[in-house]
Coordinates of C-alpha atoms and ligand atoms in Angstrom, one line a residue:
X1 CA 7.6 25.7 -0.6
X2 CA 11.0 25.9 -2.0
X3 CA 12.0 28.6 0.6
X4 CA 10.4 26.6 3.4
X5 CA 12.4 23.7 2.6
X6 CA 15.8 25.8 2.5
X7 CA 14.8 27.2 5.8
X8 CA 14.1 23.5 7.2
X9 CA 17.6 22.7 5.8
X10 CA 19.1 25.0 7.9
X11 CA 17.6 24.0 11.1
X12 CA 18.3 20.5 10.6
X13 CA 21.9 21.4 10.1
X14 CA 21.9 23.5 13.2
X15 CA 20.3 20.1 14.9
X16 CA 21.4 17.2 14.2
X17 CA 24.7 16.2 11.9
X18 CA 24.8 14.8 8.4
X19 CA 23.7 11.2 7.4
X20 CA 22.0 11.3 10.9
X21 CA 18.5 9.4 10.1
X22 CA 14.9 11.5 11.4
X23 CA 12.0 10.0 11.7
X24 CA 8.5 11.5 10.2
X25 CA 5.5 10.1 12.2
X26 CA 2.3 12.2 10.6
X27 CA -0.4 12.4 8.2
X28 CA 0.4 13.5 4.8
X29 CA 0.3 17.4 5.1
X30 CA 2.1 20.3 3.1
X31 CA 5.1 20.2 6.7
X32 CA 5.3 16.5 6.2
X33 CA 6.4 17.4 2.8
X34 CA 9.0 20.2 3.3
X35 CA 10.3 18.0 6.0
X36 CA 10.8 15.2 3.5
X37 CA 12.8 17.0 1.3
X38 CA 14.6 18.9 3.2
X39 CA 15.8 16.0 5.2
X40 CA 16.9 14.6 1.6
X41 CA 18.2 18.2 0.6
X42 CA 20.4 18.3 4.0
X43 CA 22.2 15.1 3.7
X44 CA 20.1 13.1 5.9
X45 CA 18.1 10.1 5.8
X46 CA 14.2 9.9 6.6
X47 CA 12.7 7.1 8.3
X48 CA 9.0 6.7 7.4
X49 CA 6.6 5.8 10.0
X50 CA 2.9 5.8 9.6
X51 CA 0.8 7.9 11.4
X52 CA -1.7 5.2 12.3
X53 CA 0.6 2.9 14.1
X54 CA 0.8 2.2 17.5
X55 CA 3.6 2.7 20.1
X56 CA 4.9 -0.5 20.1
X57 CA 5.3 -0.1 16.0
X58 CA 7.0 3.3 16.2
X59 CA 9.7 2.2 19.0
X60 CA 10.3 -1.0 16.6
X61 CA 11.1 1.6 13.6
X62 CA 13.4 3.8 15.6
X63 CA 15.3 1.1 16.9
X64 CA 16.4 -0.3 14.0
X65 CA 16.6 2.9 11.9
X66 CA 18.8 4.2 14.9
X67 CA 16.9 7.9 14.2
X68 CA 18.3 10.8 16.0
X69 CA 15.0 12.7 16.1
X70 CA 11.3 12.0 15.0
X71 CA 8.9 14.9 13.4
X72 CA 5.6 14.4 14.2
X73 CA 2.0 16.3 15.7
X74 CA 0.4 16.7 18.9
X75 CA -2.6 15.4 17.7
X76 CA -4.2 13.7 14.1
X77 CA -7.6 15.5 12.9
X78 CA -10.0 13.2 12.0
X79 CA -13.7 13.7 11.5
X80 CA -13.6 16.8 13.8
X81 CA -12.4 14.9 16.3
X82 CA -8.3 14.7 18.1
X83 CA -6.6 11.7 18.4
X84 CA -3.1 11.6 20.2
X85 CA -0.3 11.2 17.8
X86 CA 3.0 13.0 20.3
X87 CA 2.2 10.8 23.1
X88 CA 2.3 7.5 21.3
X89 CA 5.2 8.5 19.7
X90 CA 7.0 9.2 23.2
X91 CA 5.9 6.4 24.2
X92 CA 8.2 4.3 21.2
X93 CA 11.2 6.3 22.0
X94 CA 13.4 9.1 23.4
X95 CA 14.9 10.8 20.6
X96 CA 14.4 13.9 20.0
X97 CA 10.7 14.4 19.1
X98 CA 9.8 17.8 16.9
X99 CA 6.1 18.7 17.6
X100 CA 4.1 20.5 14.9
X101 CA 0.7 22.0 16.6
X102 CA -2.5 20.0 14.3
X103 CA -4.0 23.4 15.1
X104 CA -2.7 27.3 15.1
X105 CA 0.5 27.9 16.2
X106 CA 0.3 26.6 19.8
X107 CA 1.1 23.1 21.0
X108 CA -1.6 21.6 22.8
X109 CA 0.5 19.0 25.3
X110 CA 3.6 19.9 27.3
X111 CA 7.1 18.2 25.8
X112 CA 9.7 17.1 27.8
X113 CA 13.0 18.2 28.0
X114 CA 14.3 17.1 24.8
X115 CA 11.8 18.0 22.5
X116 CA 11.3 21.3 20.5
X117 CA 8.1 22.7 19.0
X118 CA 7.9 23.6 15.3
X119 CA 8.4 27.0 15.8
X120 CA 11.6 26.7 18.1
X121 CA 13.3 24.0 15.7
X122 CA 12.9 26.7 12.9
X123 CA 14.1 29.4 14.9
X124 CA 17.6 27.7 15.1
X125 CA 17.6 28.1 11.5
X126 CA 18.0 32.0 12.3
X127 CA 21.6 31.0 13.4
X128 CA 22.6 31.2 9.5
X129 CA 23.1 34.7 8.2
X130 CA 21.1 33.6 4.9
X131 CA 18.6 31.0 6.7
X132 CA 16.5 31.2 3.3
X133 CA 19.4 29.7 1.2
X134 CA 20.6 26.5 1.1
X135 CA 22.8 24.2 -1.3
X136 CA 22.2 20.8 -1.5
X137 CA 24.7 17.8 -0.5
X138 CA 25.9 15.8 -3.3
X139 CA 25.8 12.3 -2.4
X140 CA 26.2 9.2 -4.4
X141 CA 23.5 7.4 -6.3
X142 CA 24.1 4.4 -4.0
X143 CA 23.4 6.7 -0.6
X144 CA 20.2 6.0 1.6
X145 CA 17.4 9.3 1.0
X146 CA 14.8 7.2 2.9
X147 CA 14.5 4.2 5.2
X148 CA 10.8 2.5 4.7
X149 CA 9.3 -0.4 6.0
X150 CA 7.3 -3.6 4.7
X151 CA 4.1 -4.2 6.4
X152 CA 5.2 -7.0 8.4
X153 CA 2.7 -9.5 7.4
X154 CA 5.1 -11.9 8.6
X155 CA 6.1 -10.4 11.9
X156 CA 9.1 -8.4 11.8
X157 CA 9.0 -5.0 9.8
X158 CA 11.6 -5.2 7.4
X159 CA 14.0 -2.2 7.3
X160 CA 14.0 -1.0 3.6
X161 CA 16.5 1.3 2.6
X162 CA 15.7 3.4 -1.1
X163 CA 19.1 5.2 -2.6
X164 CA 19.0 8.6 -4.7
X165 CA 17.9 6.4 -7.4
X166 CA 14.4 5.1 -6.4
X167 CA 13.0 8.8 -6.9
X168 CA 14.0 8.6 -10.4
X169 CA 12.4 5.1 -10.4
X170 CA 8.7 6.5 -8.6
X171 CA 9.1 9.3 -11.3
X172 CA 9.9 7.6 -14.2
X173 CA 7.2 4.7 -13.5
X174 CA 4.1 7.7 -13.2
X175 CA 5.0 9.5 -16.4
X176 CA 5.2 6.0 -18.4
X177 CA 2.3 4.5 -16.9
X178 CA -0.2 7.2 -15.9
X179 CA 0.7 9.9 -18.0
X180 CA 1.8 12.4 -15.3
X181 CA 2.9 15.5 -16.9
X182 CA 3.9 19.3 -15.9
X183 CA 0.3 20.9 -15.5
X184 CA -1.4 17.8 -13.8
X185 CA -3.0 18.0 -10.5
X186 CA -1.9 14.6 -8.3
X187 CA -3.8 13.5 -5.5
X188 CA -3.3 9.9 -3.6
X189 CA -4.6 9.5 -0.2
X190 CA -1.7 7.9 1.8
X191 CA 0.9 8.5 4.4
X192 CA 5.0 8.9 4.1
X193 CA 4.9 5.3 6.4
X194 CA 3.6 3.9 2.9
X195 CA 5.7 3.4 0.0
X196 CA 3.2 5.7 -2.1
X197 CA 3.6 8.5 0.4
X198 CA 7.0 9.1 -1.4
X199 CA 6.2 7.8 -4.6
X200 CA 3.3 10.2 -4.6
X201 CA 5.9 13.2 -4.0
X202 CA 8.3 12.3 -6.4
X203 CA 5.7 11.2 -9.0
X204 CA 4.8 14.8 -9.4
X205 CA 6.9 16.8 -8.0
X206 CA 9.8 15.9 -10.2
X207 CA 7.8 16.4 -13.5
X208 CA 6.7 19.7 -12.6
X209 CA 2.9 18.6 -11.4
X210 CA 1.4 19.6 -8.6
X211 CA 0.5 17.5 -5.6
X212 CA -3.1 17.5 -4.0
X213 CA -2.7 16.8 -0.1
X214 CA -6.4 16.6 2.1
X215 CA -5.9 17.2 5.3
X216 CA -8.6 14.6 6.7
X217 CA -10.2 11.4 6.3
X218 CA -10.6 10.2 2.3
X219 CA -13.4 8.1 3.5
X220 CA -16.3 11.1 2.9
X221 CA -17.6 13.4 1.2
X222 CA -15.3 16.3 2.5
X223 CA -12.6 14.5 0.4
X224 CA -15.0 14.5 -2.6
X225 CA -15.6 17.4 -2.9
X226 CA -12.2 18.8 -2.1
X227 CA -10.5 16.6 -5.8
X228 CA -13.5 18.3 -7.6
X229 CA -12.2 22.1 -6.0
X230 CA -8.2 21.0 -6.2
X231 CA -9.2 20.4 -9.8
X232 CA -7.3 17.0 -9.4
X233 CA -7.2 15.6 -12.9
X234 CA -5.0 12.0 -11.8
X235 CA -6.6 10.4 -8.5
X236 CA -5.0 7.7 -7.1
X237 CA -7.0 5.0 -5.0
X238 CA -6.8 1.7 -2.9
X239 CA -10.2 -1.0 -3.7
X240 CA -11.4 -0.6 0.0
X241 CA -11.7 2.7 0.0
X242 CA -13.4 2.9 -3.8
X243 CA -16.2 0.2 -2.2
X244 CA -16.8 2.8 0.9
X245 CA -17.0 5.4 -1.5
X246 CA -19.6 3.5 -3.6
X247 CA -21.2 1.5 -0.9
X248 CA -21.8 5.2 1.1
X249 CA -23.1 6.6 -1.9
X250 CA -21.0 9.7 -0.8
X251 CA -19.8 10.6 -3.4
X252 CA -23.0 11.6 -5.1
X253 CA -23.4 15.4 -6.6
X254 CA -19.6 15.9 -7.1
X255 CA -18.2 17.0 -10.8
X256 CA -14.9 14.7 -11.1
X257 CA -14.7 15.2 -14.7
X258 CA -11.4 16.7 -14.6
X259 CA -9.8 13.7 -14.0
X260 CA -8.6 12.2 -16.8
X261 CA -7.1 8.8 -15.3
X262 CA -7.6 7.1 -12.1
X263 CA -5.0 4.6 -10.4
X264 CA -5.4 1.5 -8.1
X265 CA -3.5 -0.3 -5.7
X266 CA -2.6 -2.4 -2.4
X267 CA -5.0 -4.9 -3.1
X268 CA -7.0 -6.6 -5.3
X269 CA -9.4 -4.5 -6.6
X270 CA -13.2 -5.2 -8.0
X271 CA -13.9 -5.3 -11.3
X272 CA -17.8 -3.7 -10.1
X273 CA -16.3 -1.0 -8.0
X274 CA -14.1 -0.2 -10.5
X275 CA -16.4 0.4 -13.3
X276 CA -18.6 2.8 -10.8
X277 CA -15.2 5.1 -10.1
X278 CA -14.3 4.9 -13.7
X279 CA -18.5 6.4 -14.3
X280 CA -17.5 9.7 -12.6
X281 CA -15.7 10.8 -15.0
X282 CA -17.2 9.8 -18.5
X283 CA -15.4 6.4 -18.2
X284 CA -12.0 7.5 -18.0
X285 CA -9.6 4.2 -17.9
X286 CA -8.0 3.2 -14.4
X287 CA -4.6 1.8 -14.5
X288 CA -4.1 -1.0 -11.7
X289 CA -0.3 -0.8 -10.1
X290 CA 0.9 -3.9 -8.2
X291 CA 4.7 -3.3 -6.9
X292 CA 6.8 -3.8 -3.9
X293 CA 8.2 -1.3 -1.0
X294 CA 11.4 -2.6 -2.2
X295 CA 11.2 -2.2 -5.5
X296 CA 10.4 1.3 -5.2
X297 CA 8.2 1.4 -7.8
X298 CA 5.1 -1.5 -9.4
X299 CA 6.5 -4.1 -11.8
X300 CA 3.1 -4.7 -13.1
X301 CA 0.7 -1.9 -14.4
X302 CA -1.6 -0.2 -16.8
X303 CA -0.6 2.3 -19.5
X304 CA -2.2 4.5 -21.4
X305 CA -0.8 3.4 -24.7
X306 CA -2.9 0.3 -24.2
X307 CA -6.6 -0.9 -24.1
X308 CA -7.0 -1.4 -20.2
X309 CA -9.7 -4.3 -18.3
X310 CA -10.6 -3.6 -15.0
X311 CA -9.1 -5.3 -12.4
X312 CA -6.2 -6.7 -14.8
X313 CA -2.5 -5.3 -15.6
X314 CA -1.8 -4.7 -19.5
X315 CA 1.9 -4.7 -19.3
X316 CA 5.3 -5.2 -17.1
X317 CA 6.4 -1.5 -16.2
X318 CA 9.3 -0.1 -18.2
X319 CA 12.2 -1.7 -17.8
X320 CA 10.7 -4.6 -16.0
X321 CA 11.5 -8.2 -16.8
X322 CA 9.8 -11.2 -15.2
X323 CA 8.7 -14.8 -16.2
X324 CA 6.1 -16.6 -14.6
X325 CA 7.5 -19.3 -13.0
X326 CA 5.5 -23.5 -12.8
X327 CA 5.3 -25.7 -9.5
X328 CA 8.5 -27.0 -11.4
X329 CA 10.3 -23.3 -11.4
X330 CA 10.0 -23.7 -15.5
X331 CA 9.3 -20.8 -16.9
X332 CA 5.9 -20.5 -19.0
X333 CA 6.1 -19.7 -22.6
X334 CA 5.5 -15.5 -22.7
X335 CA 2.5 -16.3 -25.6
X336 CA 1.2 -18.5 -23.3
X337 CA -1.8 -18.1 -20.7
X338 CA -1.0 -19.5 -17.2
X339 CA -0.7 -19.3 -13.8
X340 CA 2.2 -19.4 -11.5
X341 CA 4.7 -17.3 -9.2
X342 CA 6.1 -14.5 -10.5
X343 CA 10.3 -14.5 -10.8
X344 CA 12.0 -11.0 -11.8
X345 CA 15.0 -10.2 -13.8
X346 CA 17.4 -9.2 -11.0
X347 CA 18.7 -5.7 -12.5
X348 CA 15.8 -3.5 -11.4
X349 CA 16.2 0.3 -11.6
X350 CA 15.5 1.5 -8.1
X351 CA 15.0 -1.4 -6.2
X352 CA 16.7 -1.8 -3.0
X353 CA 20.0 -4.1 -2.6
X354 CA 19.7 -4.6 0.8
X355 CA 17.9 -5.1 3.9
X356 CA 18.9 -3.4 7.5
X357 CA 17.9 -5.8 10.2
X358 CA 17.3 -8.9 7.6
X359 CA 19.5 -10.9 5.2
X360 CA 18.6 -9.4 1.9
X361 CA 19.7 -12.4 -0.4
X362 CA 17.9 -15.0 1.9
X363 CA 15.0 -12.9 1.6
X364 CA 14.9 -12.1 -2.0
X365 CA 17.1 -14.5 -3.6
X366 CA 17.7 -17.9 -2.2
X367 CA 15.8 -21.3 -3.4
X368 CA 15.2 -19.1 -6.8
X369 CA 15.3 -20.6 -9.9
X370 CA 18.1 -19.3 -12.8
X371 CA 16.9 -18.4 -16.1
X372 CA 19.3 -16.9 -19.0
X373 CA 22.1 -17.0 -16.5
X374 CA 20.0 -14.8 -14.3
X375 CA 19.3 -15.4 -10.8
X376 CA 15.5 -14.5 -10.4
X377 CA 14.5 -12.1 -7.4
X378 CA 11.4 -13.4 -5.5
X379 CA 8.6 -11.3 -5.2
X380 CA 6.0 -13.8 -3.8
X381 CA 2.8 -13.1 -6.0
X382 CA 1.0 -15.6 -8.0
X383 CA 0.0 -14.0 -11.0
X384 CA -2.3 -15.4 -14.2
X385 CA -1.4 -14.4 -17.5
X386 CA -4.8 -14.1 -19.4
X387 CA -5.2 -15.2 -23.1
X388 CA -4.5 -11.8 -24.8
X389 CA -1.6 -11.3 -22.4
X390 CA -3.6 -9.7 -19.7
X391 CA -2.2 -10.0 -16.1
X392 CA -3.9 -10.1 -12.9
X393 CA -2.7 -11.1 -9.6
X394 CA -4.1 -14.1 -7.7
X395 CA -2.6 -13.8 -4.2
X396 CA 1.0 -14.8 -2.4
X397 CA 2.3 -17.6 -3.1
X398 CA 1.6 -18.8 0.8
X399 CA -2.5 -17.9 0.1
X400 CA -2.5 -21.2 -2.7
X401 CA -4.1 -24.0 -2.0
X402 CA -4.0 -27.2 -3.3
X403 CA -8.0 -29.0 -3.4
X404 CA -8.1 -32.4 -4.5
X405 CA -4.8 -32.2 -6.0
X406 CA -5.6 -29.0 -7.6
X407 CA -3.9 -25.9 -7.7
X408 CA -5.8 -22.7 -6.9
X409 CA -5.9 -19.5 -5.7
X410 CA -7.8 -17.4 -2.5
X411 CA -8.4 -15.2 -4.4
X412 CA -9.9 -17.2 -7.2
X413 CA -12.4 -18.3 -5.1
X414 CA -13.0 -14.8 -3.4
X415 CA -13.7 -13.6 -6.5
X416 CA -16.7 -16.0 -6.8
X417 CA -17.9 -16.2 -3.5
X418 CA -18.1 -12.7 -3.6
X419 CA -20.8 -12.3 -5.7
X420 CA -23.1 -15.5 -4.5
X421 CA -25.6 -13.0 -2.4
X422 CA -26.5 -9.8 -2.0
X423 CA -26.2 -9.8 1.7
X424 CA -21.9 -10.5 1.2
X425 CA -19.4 -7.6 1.5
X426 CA -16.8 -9.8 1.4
X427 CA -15.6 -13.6 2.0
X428 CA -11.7 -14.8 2.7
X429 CA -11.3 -18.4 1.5
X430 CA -8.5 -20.4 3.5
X431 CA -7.7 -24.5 3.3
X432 CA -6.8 -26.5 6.3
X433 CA -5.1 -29.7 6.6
X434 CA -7.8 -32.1 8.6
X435 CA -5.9 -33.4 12.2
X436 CA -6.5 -36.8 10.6
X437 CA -4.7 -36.4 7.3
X438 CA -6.1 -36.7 4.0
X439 CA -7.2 -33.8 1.3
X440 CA -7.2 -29.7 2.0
X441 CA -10.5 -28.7 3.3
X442 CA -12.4 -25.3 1.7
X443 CA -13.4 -23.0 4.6
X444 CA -15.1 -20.0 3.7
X445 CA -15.2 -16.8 6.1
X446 CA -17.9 -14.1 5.2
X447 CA -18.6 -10.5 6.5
X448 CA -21.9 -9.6 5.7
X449 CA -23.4 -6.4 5.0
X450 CA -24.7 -4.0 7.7
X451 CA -28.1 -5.9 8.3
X452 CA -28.6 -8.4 6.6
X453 CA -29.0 -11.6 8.4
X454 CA -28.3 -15.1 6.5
X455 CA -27.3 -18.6 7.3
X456 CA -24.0 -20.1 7.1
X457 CA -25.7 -23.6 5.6
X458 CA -27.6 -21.9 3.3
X459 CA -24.3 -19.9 2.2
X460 CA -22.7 -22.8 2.2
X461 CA -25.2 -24.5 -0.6
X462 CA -24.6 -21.2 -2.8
X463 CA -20.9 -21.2 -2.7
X464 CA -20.6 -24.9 -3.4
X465 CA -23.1 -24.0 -6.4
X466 CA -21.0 -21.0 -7.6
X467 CA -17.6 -22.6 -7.1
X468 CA -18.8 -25.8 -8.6
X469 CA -20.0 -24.2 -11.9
X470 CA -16.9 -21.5 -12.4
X471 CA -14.7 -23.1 -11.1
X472 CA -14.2 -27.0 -11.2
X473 CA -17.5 -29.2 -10.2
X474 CA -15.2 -31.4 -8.3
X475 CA -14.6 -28.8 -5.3
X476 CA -16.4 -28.6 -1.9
X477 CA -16.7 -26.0 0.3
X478 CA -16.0 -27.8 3.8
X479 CA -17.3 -25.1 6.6
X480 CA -18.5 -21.8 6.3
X481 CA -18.2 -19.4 9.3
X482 CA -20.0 -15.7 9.0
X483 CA -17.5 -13.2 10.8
X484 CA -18.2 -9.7 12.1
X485 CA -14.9 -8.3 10.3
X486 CA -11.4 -9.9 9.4
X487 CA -8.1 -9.6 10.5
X488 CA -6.1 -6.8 8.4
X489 CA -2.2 -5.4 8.1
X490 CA -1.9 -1.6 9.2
X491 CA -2.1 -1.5 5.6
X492 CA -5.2 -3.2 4.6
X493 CA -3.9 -6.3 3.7
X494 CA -5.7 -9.7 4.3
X495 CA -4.5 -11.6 6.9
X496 CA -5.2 -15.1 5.5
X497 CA -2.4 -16.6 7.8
X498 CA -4.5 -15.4 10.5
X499 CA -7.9 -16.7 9.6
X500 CA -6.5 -19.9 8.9
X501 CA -4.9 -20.3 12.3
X502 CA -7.9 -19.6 14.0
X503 CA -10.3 -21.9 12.1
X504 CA -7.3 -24.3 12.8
X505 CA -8.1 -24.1 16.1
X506 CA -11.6 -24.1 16.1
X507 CA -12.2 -27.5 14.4
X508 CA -9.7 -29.0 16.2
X509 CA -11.9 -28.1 19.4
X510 CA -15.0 -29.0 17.5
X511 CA -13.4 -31.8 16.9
X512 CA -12.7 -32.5 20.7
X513 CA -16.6 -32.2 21.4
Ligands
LIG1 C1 -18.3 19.8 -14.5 O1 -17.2 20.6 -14.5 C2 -16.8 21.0 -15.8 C3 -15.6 21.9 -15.6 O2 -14.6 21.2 -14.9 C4 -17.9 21.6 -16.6 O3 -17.4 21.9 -17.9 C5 -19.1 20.8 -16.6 O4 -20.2 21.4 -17.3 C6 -19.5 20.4 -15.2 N1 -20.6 19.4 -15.3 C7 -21.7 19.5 -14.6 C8 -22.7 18.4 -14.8 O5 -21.9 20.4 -13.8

């Protein structure tokens, strides 16, 4: 690998100039990697775009990264099937695209006139007299390796740039947290677009483990079956894909017991699912992450130095500071149990210090309260400290809602609805301000499971019931609506704002009637 990145170096040099910013658009593979690093190696900055997006989205992230060239495939590999990946991508742009063949050696489209196959881009490598040797360009702590972006679940993709510092950060956080070490066997289904496709490099690469990369879908038993064979002893998860696994029953007649910890992350996950992946491997613990693309790293997390609960954070990750804030901006007592938005200390190892097509202190700083002579940095999760000091995250601080002048969370009330009827696989709770003024209204959306067939009063009795004794007996669920699926961000994330604009509208035109 080593050699491969030297040789990759080389090329870039002979292709581009230094500090010139390449794009990667492509799944997760052992080239996705060398490229990484050897853009990092060379002197230049990556841009990360996931593989999954669509044209629009890619020519969004070249534009305001400015990249000089893009490395991506013909085609993605999916279930036996192709999907097109080099004509989407041409689509979004006309830099310079660098076409790796999904299959073989041979390309399976034509390029245009600008564009180089794999094998040409690494012959102009052969230009060097020692092609296989490379020395690295020393740069500054404070210079851009890696240009990332946010999801965007607020339009815009903001332009994230991580210095030579956020590896050290991604690195640092893995061996405190989940015990990474030399000898370990790493595997995280993700993409470079995502902030854990570096992380995942970086968490084991630079303490001498080794990284498990599937070339497929995580969503089956192919992937199964390939962490028992890859021997994969830390496996690294998002709650979706743990309920598919579960829900599938695909996983069944695998050995995982190698693993010794199991991580979590992107949402929120489920305290039920969670106990059924920790069962696959005698109960190993699972250490829930909860961080930020530009943080470079989680600020909340699990450890195994500490008893860990299911679908709760034991601790702040090293060298973290936070308080949790009131409606007031008054920080709680630390001994104290509560519930409120998260403010962090502003010296963050790693984090990023600015934004490239946004106004970084508006974004991150502005309206937030001081504390200890501190400005706080925003972060925009509500997050309950539990008696016992236990943390768990109840949503953004744009999913609370206020019912009958109470404070509460989505999530809160996710977590109960959830659990109401066996024919639910999931519910997104939203509250809307009635045309004619007066109190928030509950309205409940619900996916159900693959057939099942229930009705939305009847739901709506249950989740009044639930909410009422778990709760607070003085809320009401308003409207219920069953849904074949909700509105997601390219990365999974609940689109609440979404939901709620769209039942907006539909009671205002029941309303009409
Ligand atoms: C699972 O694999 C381990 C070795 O990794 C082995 O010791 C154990 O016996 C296997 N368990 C079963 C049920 O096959």
């Amino acid at each position: 690998m080593g050699i491969l990145c030297r040789l990759v170096a080389n090329a870039l040099d002979a292709t581009f100039s230094k500090g010139d910013a390449v794009a990667i658009d492509m799944p997760l593979t052992v080239d996705a990697v060398v490229i990484y690093l050897a853009i990092v190696l060379a002197g230049l900055v990556v841009v990360s775009i996931a593989d999954s997006f669509a044209a629009n989205e890619v020519a969004v992230r070249l534009l305001i990264s400015k990249a000089k060239g893009i490395f991506t495939q013909d085609f993605i590999l999916r279930g036996g099937k192709k999907y097109p990946l080099y004509s989407r991508v041409i689509e979004g742009g006309s830099c310079k695209a660098i076409v790796i063949p999904v299959t073989g050696n041979r390309l399976e489209v034509d390029l245009r006139e600008q564009d180089l196959s794999w094998e040409e881009f690494l012959s102009t490598a052969k230009e060097f007299p020692r092609s296989n040797c490379y020395s690295p360009m020393y740069h500054s702590i404070d210079a851009v390796t890696n240009i990332l972006f946010s999801s965007g679940t607020t339009g815009k993709p903001k332009a994230i740039p991580w210095t030579q510092l956020s590896p050290i950060r991604c690195a640092a956080d893995s061996w405190a947290h989940m015990d990474v070490q030399a000898g370990d066997v790493f595997c995280w289904p993700t993409n470079l677009g995502w902030a854990m496709g570096p992380v995942s490099v970086y968490s084991s690469l630079l303490v001498g483990a080794t990284l498990a990369l599937y070339h497929g879908s995580p969503l089956g038993h192919g992937f199964g079956k390939f962490v028992q064979d890859a021997g994969v002893t830390i496996l690294g998860t998002i709650p979706s894909l743990v309920k598919t696994w579960k829900d599938t029953r695909c996983m069944e007649g695998l050995n995982w017991t190698k693993i010794r910890y199991f991580a979590s992350t992107g949402e929120t996950s489920n305290v039920d699912d969670d106990l059924w992946l920790s069962s696959r491997s005698y109960y190993k613990p699972l250490f829930e992450c909860c961080g930020g693309t530009e943080l470079g790293s989680s600020f909340i997390v699990g450890s195994p130095v500490q008893p860990q609960a299911f679908g709760a954070f034991s601790t702040a990750s090293m060298t973290t500071g936070f308080v949790i804030l009131d409606e007031h901006g008054i920080p709680f007592p630390e001994d104290q149990p509560c519930i409120g938005e998260i403010g962090l200390f502003p010296i963050y190892l790693g984090a990023s210090n600015e934004l490239l097509n946004a106004d970084h202190d508006e974004v991150y700083f502005k309206g937030m309260p001081i504390y200890n002579g501190m400005q706080l940095r925003r972060h925009g999760d509500i997050i309950r400290r539990t008696v016992g000091g236990y943390l768990i995250v109840q949503g953004r601080a744009d999913d609370t809602m206020n019912l009958g002048g109470i404070k509460t969370s989505s999530v809160e009330i996710e977590r109960i609805c959830d659990h109401v009827d066996e024919s639910i696989l999931e519910t997104a709770a939203v509250s809307l301000s009635p045309i004619e003024g007066g109190p928030e209204q509950l309205v409940i959306l619900v996916v159900l499971k693959k057939q099942y067939v229930k009705s939305s009063q009847e739901l709506k009795d249950k989740f009044s019931k639930a909410i009422q004794r778990n709760l607070n007996p003085l809320f009401k669920v308003g409207f219920v609506k069953i849904v074949p699926s909700f509105p997601r961000t390219a990365s999974n994330k609940l689109l609440r704002r979404v939901l709620r604009k769209q039942m907006k509208d539909e009671l205002a035109l029941r309303s009409q009637l």
